[in-house]
Tab-separated table of C-alpha atoms in Angstrom:
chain	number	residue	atom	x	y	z
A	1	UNK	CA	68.614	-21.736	93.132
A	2	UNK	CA	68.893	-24.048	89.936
A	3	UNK	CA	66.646	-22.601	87.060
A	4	UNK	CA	65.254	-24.503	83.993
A	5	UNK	CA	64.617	-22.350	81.340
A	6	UNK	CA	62.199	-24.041	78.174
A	7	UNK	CA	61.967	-21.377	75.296
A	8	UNK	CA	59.639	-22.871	73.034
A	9	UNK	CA	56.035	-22.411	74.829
A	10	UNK	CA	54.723	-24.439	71.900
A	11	UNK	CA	56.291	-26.738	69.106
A	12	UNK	CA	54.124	-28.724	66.525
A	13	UNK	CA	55.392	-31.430	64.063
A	14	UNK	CA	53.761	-33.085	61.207
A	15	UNK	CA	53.225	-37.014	61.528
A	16	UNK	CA	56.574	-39.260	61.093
A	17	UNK	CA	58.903	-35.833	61.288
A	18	UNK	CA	61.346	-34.992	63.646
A	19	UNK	CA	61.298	-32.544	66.316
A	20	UNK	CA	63.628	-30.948	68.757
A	21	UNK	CA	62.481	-29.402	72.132
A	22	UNK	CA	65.172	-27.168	73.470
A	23	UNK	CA	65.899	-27.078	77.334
A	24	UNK	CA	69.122	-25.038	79.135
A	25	UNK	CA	69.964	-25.179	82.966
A	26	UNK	CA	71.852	-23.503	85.072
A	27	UNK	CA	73.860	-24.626	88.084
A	28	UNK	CA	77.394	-24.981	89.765
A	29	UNK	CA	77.143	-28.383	90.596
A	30	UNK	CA	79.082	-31.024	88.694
A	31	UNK	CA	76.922	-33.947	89.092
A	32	UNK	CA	73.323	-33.780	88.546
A	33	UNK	CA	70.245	-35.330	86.848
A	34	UNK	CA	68.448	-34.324	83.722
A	35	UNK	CA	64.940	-35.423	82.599
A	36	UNK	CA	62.356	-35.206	80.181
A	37	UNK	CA	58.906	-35.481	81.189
A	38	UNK	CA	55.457	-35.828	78.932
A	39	UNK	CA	52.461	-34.670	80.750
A	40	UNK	CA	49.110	-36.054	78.515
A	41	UNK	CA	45.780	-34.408	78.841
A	42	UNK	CA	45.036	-36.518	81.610
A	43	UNK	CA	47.835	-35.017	83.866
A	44	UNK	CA	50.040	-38.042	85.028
A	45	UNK	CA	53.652	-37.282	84.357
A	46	UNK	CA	55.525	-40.033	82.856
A	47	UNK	CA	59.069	-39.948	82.230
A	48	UNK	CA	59.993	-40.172	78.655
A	49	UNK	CA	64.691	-39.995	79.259
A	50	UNK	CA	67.078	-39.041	82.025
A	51	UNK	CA	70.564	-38.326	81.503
A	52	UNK	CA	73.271	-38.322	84.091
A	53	UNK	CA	75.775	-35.338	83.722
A	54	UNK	CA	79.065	-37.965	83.981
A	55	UNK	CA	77.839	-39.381	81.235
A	56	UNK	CA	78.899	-38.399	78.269
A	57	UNK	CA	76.990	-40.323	75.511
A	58	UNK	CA	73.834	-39.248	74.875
A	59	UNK	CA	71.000	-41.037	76.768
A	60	UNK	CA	68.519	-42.850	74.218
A	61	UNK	CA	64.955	-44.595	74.468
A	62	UNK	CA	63.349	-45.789	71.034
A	63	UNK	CA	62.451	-42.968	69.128
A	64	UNK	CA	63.418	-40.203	71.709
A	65	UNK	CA	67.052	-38.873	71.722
A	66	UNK	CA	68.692	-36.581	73.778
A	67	UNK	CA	71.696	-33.671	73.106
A	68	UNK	CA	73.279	-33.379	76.588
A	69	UNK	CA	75.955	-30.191	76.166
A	70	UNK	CA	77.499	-29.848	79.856
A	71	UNK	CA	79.367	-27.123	79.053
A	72	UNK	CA	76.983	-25.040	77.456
A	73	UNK	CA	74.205	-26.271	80.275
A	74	UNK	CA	71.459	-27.832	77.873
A	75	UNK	CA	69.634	-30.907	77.639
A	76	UNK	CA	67.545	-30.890	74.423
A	77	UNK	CA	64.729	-33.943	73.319
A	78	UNK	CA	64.792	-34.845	69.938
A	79	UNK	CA	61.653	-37.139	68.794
A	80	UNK	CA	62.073	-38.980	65.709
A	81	UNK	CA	58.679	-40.358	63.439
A	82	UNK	CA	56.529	-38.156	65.551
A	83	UNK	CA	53.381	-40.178	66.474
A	84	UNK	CA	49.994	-38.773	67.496
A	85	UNK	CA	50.451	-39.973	70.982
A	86	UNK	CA	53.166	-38.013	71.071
A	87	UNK	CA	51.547	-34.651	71.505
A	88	UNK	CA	51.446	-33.771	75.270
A	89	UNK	CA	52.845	-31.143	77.319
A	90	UNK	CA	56.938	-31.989	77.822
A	91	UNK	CA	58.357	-30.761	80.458
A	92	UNK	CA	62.376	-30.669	81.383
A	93	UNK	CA	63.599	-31.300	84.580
A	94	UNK	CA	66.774	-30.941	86.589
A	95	UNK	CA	67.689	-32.574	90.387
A	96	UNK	CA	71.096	-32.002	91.129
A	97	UNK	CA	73.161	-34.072	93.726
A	98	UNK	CA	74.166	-31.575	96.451
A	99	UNK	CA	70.682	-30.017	96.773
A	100	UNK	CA	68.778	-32.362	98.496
A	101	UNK	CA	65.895	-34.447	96.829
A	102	UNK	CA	64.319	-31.049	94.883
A	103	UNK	CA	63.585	-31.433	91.228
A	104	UNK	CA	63.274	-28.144	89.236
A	105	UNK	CA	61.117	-28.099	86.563
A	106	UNK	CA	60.928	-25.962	83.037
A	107	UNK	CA	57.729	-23.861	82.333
A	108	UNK	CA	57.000	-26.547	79.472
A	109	UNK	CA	56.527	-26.997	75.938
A	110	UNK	CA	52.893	-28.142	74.373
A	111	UNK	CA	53.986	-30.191	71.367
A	112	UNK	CA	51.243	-30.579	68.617
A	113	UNK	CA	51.784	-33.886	66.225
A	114	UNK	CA	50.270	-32.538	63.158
A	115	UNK	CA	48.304	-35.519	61.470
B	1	UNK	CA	49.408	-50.403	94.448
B	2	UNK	CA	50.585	-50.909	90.790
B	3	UNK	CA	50.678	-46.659	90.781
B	4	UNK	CA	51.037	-43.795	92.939
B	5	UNK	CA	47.319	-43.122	93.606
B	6	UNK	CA	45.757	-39.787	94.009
B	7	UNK	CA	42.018	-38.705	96.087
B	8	UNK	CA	40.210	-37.278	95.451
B	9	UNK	CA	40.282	-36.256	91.668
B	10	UNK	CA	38.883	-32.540	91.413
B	11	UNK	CA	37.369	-31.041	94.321
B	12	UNK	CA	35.423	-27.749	94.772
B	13	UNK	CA	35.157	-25.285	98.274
B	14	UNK	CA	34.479	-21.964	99.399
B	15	UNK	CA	37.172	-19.938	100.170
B	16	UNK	CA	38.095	-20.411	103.965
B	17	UNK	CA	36.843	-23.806	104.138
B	18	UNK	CA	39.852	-27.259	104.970
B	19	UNK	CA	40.820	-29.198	102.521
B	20	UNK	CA	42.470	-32.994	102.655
B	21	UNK	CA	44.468	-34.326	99.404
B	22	UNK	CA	45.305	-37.757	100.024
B	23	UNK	CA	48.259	-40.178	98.014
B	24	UNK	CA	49.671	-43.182	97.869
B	25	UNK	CA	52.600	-43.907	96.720
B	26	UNK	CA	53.750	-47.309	95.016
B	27	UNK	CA	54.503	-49.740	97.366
B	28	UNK	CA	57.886	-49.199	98.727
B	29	UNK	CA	59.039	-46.133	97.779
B	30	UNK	CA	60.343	-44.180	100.818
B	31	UNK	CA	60.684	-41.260	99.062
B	32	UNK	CA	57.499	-38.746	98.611
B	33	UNK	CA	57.064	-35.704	97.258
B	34	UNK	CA	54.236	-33.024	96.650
B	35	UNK	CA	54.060	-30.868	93.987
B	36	UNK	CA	51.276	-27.818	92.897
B	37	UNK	CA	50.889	-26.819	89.580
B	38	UNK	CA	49.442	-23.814	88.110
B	39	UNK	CA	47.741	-23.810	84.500
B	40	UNK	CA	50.297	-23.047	81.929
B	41	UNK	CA	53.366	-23.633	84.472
B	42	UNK	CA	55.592	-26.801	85.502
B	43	UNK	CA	55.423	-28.168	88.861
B	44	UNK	CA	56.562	-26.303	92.355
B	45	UNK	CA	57.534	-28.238	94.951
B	46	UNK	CA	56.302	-28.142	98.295
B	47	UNK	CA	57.297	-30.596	100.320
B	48	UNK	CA	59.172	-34.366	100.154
B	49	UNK	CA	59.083	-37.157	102.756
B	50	UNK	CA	61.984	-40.008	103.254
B	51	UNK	CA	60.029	-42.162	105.355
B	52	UNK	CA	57.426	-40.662	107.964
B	53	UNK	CA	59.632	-37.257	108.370
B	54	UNK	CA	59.099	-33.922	106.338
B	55	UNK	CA	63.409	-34.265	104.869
B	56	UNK	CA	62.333	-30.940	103.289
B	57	UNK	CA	59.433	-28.869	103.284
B	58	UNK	CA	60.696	-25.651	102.107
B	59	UNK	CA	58.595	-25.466	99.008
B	60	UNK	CA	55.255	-24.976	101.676
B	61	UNK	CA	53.783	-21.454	100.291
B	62	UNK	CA	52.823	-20.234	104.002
B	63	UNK	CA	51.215	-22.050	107.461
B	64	UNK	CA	48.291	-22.592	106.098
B	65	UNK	CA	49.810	-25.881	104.240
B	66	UNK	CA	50.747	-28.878	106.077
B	67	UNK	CA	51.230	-32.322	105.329
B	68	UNK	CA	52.097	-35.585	106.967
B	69	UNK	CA	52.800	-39.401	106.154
B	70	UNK	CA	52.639	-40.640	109.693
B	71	UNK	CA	53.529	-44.443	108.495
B	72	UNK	CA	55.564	-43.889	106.007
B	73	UNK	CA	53.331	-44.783	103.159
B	74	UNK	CA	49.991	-42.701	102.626
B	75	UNK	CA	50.751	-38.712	102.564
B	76	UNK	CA	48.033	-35.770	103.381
B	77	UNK	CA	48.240	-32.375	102.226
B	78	UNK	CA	46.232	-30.403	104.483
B	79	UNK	CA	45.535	-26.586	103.343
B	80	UNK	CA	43.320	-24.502	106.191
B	81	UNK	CA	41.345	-21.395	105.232
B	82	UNK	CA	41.909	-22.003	101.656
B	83	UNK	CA	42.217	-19.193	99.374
B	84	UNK	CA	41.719	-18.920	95.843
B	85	UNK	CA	45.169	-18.340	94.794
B	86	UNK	CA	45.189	-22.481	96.063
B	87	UNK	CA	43.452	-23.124	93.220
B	88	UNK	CA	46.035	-25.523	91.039
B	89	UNK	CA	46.567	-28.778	90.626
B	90	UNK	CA	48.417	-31.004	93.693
B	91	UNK	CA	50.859	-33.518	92.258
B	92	UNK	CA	52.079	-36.385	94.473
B	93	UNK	CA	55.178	-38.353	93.241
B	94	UNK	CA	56.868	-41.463	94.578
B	95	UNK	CA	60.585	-42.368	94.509
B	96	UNK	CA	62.659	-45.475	95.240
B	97	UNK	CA	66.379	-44.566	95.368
B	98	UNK	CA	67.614	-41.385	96.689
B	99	UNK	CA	68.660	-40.453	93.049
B	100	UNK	CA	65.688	-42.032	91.273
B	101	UNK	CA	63.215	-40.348	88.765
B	102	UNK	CA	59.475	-39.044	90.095
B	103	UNK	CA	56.644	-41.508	89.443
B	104	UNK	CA	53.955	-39.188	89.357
B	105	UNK	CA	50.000	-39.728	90.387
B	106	UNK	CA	47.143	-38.463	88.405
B	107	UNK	CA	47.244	-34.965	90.369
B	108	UNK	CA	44.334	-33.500	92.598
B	109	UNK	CA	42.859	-30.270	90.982
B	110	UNK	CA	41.353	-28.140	93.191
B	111	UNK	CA	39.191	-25.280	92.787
B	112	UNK	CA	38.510	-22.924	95.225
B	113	UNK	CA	35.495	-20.476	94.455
């Protein structure tokens, strides 16, 4: 089975910095989907980036960034000018296309925006 | 609905008692999926819908979880003779395209005493 593996239990980041959550995957499937998820307090998931593995550039959305290594299987989240709003659970998440509609998700990483 | 809706909120039993989670998803998305999750951990699946039929419910922890969409819209989890090892919260996500991301509901947490 496909495993996401987040090693950072808990990041923090002062106000306006930049921080990098770190996600790896593993699987033998070529094509897949990556995501990153932010769970609030109030415990709807909303997604933040997804990244297609046949793409190679990097996906981007505003202020969050993504550095998609196939080869080395990981998918990491950079957020730049951290805002308050930003702190949240964030949670990585892989569905690949040859094993049916299953998303696997990472254990998670509670990000603290330090004010 | 403008979201994927989730009822009830929090709910409280004994062990052994029945318990209904309800969702519904945004208006037509085909794809369902349900999803528990256990303080400190990322969501497990259980089970996902593509239109009224269980496409894969190998995520189910054991018989005493069930769940059906019988129109191909609203989904109930139904858990018999509940445990508390059940307690968690229940996620319910929606999906459009076969490849699409989750749109997540507000999650059921459920607490069994």
């Amino acid at each position: 089975a496909q495993t996401v593996t987040q090693s950072q239990p808990e990041m923090s980041v002062q106000e306006a910095e930049t921080v990098t959550l770190s996600c790896t995957y593993d699987t033998s499937e070529s094509d897949y989907y990556l995501f990153w998820y932010k769970q609030p307090p109030s415990r709807q998931m909303i997604l933040v980036i997804r990244q297609e593995a046949y793409k190679q550039q990097n996906a981007t959305e505003n202020r969050f960034s993504v550095n998609f290594q196939k080869a080395a299987k990981s998918f990491s989240l950079k957020i730049s000018d951290s805002q308050l709003g930003d702190a949240a659970m964030y949670f990585c998440a892989y569905r690949g296309s040859n094993t049916g509609n299953q998303f696997y998700f990472g254990t998670g990483t509670s990000l603290t925006v330090i004010p | 609905g403008a979201g994927v809706s989730q009822t009830p909120s929090n709910k409280v039993t004994e062990k052994g008692k029945y318990v209904e989670l309800r969702c519904d998803p945004i208006s037509g998305h085909t794809a369902l999926y349900w999803y528990r999750q256990s303080l400190g951990q990322g969501p497990e699946f259980l089970i996902y819908f593509q239109g009224t039929g269980a496409a894969d419910d190998s995520g189910l922890p054991n018989d005493r979880f069930f769940a059906v969409r019988p129109e191909g819209s609203v989904s109930t989890l139904k858990i018999q003779r509940t445990e508390r090892g059940d307690s968690a919260v229940y996620l319910c996500a929606s999906s459009l395209f076969f490849t699409g991301e989750l749109f997540f509901g507000e999650g059921s947490r459920l607490t069994v005493l």
